[in-house]
Coordinates of C-alpha atoms in Angstrom, one line a residue:
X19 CA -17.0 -44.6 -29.5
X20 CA -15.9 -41.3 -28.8
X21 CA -16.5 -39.7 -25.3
X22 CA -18.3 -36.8 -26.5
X23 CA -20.8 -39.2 -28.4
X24 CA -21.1 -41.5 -25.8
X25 CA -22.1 -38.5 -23.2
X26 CA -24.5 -37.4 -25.6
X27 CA -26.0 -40.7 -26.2
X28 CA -26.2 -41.3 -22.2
X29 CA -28.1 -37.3 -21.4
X30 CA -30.8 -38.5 -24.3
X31 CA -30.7 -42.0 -22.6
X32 CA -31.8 -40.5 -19.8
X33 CA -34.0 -37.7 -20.7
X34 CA -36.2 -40.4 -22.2
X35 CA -36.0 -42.3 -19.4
X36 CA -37.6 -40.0 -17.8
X37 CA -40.2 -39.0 -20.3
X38 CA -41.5 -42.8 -20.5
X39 CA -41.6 -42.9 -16.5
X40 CA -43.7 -39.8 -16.1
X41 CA -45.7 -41.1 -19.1
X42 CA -46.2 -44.2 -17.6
X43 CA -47.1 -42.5 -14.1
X44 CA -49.7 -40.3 -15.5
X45 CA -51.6 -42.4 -18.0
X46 CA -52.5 -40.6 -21.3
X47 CA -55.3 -41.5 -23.2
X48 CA -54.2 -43.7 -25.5
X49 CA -50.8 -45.4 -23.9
X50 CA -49.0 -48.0 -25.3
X51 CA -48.1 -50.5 -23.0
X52 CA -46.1 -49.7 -19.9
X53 CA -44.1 -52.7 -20.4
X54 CA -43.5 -52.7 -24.0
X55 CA -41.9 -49.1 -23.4
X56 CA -39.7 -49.6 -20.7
X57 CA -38.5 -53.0 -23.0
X58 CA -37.8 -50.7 -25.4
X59 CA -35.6 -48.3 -23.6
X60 CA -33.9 -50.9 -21.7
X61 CA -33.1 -52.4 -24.8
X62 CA -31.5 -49.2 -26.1
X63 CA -29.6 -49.0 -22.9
X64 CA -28.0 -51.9 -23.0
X65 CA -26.9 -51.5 -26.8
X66 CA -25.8 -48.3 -25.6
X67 CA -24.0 -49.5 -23.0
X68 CA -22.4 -52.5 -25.1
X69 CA -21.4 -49.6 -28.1
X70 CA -23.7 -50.3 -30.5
X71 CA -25.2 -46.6 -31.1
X72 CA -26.6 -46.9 -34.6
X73 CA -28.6 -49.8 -33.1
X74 CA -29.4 -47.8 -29.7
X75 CA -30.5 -44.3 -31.6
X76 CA -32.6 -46.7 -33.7
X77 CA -34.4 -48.0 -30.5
X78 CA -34.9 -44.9 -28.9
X79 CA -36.2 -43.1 -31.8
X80 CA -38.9 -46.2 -32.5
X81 CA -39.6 -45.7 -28.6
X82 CA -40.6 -41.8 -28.5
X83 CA -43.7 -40.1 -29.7
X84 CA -43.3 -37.0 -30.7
X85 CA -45.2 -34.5 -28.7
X86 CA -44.0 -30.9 -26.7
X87 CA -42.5 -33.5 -24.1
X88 CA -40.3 -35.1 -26.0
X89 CA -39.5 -32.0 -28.7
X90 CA -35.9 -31.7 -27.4
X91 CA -35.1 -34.9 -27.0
X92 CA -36.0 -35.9 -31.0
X93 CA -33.5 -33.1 -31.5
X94 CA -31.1 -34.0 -29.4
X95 CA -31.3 -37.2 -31.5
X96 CA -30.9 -35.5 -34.5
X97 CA -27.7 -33.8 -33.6
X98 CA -26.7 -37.1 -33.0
X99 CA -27.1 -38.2 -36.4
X100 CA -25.3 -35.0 -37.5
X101 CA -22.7 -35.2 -35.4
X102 CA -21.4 -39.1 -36.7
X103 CA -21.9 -37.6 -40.3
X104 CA -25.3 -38.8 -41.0
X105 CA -26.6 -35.6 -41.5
X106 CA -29.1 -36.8 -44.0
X107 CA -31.2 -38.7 -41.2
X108 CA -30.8 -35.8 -39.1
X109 CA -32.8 -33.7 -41.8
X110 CA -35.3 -36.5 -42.0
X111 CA -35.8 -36.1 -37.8
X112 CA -36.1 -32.0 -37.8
X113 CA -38.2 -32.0 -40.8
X114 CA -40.4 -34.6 -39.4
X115 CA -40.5 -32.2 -36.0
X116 CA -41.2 -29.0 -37.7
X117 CA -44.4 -30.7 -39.5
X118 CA -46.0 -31.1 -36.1
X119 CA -48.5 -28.5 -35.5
X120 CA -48.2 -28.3 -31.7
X121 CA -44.8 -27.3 -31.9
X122 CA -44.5 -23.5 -29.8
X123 CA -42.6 -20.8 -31.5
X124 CA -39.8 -21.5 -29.4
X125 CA -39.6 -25.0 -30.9
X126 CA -40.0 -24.3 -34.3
X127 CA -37.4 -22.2 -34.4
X128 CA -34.8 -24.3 -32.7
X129 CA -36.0 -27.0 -34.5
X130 CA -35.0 -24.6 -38.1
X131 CA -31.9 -23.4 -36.9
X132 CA -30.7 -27.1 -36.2
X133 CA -32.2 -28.4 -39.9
X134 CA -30.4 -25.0 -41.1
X135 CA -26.9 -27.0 -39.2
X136 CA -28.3 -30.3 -41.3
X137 CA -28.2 -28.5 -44.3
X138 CA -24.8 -26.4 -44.3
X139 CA -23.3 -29.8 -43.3
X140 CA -24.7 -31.6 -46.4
X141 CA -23.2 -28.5 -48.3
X142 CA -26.9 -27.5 -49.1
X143 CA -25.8 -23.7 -48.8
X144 CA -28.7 -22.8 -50.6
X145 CA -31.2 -24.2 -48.3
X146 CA -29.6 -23.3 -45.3
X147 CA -29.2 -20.0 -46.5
X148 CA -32.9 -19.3 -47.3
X149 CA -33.7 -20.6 -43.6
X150 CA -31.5 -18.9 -41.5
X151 CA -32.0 -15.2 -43.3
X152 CA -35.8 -16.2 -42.3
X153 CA -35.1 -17.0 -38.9
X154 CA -33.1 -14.1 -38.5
X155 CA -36.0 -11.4 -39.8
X156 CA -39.1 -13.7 -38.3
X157 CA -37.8 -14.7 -34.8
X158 CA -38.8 -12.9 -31.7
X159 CA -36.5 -14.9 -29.7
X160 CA -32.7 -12.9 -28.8
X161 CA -30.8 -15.6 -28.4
X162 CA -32.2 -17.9 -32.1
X163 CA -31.5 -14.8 -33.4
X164 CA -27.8 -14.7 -32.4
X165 CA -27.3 -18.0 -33.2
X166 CA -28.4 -18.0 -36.9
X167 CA -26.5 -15.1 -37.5
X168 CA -23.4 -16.9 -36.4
X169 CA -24.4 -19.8 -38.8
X170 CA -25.2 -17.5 -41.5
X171 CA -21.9 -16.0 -41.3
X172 CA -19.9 -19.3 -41.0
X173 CA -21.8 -20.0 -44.2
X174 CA -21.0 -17.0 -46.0
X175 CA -17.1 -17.6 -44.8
X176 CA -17.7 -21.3 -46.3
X177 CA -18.7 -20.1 -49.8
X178 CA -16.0 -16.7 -49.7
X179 CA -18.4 -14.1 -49.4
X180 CA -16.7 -12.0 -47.2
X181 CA -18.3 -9.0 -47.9
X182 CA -21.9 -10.6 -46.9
X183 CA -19.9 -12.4 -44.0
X184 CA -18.8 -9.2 -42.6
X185 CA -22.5 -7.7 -43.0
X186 CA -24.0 -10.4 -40.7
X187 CA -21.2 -10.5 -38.0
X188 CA -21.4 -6.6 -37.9
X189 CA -21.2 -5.2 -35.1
X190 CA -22.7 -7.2 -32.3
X191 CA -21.1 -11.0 -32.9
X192 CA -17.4 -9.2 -33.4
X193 CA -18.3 -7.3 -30.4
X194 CA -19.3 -10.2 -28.4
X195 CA -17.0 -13.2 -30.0
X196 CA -13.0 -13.2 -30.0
X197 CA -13.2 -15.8 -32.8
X198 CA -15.4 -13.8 -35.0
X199 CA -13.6 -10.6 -34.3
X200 CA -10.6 -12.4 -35.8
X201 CA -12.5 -13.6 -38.8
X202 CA -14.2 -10.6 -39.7
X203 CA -10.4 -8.3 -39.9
X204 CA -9.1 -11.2 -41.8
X205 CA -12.3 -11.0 -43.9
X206 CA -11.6 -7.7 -45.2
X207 CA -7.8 -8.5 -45.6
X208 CA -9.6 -11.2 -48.4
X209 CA -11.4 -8.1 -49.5
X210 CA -8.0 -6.0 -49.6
X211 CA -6.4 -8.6 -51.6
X212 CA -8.8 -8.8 -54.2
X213 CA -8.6 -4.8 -54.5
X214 CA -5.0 -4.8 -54.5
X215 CA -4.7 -7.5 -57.3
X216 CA -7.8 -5.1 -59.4
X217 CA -5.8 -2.5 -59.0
X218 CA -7.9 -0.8 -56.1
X219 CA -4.8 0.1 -53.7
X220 CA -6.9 3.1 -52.1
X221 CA -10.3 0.8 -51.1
X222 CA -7.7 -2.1 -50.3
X223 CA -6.0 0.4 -47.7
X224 CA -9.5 1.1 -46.4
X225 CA -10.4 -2.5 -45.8
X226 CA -7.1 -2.7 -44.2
X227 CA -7.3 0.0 -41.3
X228 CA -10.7 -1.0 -41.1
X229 CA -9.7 -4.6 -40.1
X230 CA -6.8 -3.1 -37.7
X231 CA -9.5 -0.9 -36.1
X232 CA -11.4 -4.2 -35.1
X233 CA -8.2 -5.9 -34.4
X234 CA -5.9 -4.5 -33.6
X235 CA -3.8 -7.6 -33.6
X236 CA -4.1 -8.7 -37.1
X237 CA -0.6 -9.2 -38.4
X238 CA -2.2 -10.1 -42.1
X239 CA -3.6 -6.0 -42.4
X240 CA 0.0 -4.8 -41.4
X241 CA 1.8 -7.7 -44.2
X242 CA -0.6 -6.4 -46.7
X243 CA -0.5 -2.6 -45.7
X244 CA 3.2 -3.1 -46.1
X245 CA 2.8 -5.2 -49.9
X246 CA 0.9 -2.0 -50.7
X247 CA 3.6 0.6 -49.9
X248 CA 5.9 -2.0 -51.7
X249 CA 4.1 -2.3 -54.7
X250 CA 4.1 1.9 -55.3
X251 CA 7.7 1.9 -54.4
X252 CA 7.6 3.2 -51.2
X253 CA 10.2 1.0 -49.4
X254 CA 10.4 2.8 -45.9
X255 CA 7.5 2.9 -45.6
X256 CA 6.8 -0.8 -46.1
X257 CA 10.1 -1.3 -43.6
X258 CA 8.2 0.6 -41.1
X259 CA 4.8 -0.7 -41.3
X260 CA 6.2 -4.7 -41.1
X261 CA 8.5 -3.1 -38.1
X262 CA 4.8 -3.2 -36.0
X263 CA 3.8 -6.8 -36.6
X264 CA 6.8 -7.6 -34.0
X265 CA 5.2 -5.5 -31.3
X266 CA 2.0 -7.0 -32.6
X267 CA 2.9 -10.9 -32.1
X268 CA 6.5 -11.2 -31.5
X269 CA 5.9 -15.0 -32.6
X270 CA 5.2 -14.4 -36.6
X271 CA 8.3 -12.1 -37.0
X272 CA 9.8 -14.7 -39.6
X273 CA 6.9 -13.5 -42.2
X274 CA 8.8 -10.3 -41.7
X275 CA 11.8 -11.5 -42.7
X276 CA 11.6 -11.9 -46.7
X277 CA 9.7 -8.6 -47.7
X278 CA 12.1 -7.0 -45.1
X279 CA 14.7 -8.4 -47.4
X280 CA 13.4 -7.3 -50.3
X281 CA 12.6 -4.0 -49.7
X282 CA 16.0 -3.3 -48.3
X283 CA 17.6 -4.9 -51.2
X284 CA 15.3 -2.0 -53.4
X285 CA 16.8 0.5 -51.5
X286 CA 20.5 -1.2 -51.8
X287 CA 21.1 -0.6 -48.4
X288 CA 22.7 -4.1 -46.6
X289 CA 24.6 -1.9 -43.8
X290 CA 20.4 -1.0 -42.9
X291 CA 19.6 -4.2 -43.4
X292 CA 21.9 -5.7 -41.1
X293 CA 21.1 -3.1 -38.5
X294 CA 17.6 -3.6 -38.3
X295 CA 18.0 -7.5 -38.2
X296 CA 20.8 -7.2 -35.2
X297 CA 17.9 -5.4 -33.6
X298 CA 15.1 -7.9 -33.9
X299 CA 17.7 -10.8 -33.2
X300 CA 18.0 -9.0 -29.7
X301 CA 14.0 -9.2 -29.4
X302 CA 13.9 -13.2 -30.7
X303 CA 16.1 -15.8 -31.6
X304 CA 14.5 -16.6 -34.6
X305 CA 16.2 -19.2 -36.8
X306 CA 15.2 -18.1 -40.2
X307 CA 16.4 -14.5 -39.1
X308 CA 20.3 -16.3 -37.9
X309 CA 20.2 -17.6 -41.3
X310 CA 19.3 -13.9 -43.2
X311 CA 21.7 -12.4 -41.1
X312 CA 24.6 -14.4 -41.8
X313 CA 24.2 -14.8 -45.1
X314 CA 24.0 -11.1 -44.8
X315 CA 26.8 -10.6 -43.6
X316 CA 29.2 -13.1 -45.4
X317 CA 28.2 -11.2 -48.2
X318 CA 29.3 -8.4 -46.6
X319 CA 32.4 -9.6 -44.4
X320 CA 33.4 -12.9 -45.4
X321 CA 32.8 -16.6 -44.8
X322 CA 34.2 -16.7 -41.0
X323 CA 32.4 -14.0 -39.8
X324 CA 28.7 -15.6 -41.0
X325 CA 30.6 -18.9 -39.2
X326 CA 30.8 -17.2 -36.0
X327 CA 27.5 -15.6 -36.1
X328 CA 25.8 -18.9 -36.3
X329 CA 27.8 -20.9 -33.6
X330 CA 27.3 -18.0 -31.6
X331 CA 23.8 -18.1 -32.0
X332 CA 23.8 -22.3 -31.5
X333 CA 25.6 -21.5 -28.5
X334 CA 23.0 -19.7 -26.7
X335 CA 20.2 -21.4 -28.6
X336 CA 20.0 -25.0 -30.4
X337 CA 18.5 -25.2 -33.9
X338 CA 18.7 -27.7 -36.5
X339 CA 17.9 -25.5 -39.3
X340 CA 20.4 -23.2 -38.2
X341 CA 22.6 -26.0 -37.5
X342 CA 22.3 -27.0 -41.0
X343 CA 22.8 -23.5 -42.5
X344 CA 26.2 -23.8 -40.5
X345 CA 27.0 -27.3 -41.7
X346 CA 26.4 -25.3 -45.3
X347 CA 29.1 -23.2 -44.6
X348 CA 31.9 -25.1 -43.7
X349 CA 31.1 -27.3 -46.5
X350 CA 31.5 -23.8 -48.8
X351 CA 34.8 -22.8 -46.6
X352 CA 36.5 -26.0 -47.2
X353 CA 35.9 -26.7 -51.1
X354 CA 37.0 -23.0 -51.2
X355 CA 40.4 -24.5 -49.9
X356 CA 40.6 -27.2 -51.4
X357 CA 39.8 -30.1 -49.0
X358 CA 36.4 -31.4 -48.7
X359 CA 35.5 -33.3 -45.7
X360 CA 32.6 -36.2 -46.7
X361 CA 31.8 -36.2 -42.4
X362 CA 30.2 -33.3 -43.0
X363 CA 28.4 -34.2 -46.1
X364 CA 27.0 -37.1 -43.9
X365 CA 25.8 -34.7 -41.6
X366 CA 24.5 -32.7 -43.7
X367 CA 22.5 -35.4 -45.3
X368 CA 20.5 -36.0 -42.5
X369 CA 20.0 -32.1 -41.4
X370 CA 18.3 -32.0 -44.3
X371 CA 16.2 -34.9 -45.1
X372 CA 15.1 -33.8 -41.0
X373 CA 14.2 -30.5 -42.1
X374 CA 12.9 -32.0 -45.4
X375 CA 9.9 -33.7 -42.8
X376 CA 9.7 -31.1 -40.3
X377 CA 6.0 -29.3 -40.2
X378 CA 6.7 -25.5 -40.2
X379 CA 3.2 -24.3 -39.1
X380 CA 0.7 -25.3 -36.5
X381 CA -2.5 -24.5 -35.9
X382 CA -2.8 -23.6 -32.1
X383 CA -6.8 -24.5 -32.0
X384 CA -6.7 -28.3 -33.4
X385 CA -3.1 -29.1 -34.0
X386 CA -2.9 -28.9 -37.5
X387 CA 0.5 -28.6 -39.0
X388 CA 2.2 -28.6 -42.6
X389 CA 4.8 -26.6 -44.3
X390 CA 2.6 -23.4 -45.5
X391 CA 1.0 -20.7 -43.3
X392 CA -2.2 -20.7 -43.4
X393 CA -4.4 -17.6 -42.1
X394 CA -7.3 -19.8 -41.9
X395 CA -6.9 -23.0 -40.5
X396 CA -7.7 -26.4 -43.2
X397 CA -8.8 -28.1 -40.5
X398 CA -10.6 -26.3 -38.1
X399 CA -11.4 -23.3 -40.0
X400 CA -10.1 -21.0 -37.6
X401 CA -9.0 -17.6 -38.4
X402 CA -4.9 -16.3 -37.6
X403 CA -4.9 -19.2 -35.3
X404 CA -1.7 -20.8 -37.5
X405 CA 1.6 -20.1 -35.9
X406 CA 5.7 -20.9 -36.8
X407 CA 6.4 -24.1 -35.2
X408 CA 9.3 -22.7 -32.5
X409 CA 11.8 -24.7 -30.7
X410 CA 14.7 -27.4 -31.6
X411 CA 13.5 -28.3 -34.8
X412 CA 11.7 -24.9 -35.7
X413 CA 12.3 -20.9 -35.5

């Protein structure tokens, strides 16, 4: 059983513990019997304690009345049931709560915004919807109020309304949450993109500053800004709006790389080209920007000068995929004279079918990794929290 289960399982353990002792201490009108009630919650325990939760929740839920005592506890117990993917019963527990008339306001509406949880977890958008927008406009409580907002908006971001997403979060959750300061600029780079493919370069630009203005650090607004300026024809000024995203996050500067390429290539000007990646190269050793170089420059110069690019760069920095790009290379040079060496076909073999594997993204929140970048994370859901994998086998 996972630890974060079982911990949770133990604090309701004991809060109703202590609700049957101090029911038991003070008699209430119509008890059940002392004894049959401390059976019951040792007999949870000890399932508990022998890993048998659906057995233990079972127990404990037969064991607890449901009064203002033991309000927190029942939805402590629903969570429960959401949490191990039983969301269904969990409905069944908050619905059964929020019928109870002596429920104070307080309750009722943390008892909603948890059967709001139930819901969006059941994919009941609808449902969940309608309750949180209610909570929102009918609690007096600060702190419900911030939290159904937050749910409202991960729901929105769920279903792809960004623009109704970015309505809820604005401005106090981006001003007070890091996480949803990164989802709401990368919410209107959705918007931008949309535009941009309607034809709407002018309100895509305008989603765009406006997602730089909230942060700051949003690589996606600059790729896109720089798309934009592409798209018109306006190649240095796409080269000099992807020249930021370095001094933004030196890490993602092989996104750079191909629309650097390309917009160069417009302007058919390889001496620039080269220029401006000798310059980043002395900012990052970057694999995929070796690999762009040299191929650059043999172009330019000739097989043995890409050659000594790349085993310069191995020298100072090992790399399989640059290692492999190299192994390319003398495999060109020597059927170019006329005596092909199988060793290095071998090797090259295996270079690749190691690259072939290789994960080139990871998500730096929940470790997800795969070949594409993802801005949001599959896994998680996290916003611009997907990096290049960097090291031996990666940029």
């Amino acid at each position: 059983m996972p630890d974060a289960l079982l911990l949770a399982l133990l604090v309701a353990a004991v809060a109703i513990g202590w609700w049957l002792g101090r029911r038991e201490r003070q008699g209430n009108r119509d008890p059940a019997p002392p004894n049959t009630l401390s059976r019951d919650y040792f007999v949870g325990l000890n399932y508990l304690l022998n890993e048998q939760p659906d057995r233990a929740i079972e127990t404990f839920v037969s064991a607890l009345e449901v009064n203002s005592e033991t309000v927190d506890t029942h939805i402590t117990l629903g969570n429960l049931f959401r949490t191990r993917g039983e969301a269904d019963r969990a409905v069944k527990i908050h619905q059964n709560l929020l019928a109870r008339p002596t429920l104070t306001a307080l309750q009722s509406d943390q008892v909603q915004l948890e059967l709001s949880r139930d819901f969006l977890h059941l994919g009941l958008f609808d449902r969940s919807e309608r309750l949180l927008q209610q909570l929102i406009r009918d609690t007096s409580h600060d702190d419900i109020r911030h939290a159904a907002k937050r749910l409202l908006a991960d729901l929105f971001d769920r279903e792809g309304e960004w623009q109704a997403a970015f309505d809820v979060a604005y401005p106090n959750l981006i001003r007070q949450h890091d996480d949803v300061r990164r989802a709401a600029a990368h919410w209107l780079c959705e918007m931008a993109d949309q535009e941009r493919h309607s034809a709407s370069p002018g309100l895509a630009r305008k989603h765009l500053r406006r997602a730089l203005s909230i942060d700051p650090r949003c690589v996606r607004a600059n790729l896109l800004l720089s798309a934009l300026a592409q798209d018109t024809g306006h190649y240095r000024e796409a080269i000099r709006i992807l020249m930021r995203i370095p001094d933004q996050d030196l890490d993602m500067m092989p996104i750079v790389l191909e629309p650097l390429h390309h917009a160069y290539r417009m302007l058919d000007d390889e001496s620039g080209l080269v220029t401006c990646l000798e310059e980043l190269l002395e900012r990052a050793h970057v694999t995929s920007l070796i690999i762009l170089l040299a191929e650059t420059q043999r172009r330019r110069l000739g097989m043995q000068v890409a050659i000594d690019l790349v085993s310069e760069q191995l020298n100072r920095a090992p790399s399989l995929g640059a290692l492999d790009y190299l192994l390319d290379l003398y495999q060109h040079q020597q059927q170019e004279r006329g005596a092909p060496d199988n060793r290095l076909q071998l090797l090259k073999q295996h270079t690749h079918a190691l690259l072939a594997v290789r994960p080139r993204h990871r998500c730096q929140r929940c470790g997800f990794a795969g070949q594409p970048l993802h801005w949001q994370c599959p896994s998680c859901r996290s916003w611009g929290t997907t990096r290049p994998i960097t090291g031996i086998e990666g940029e």
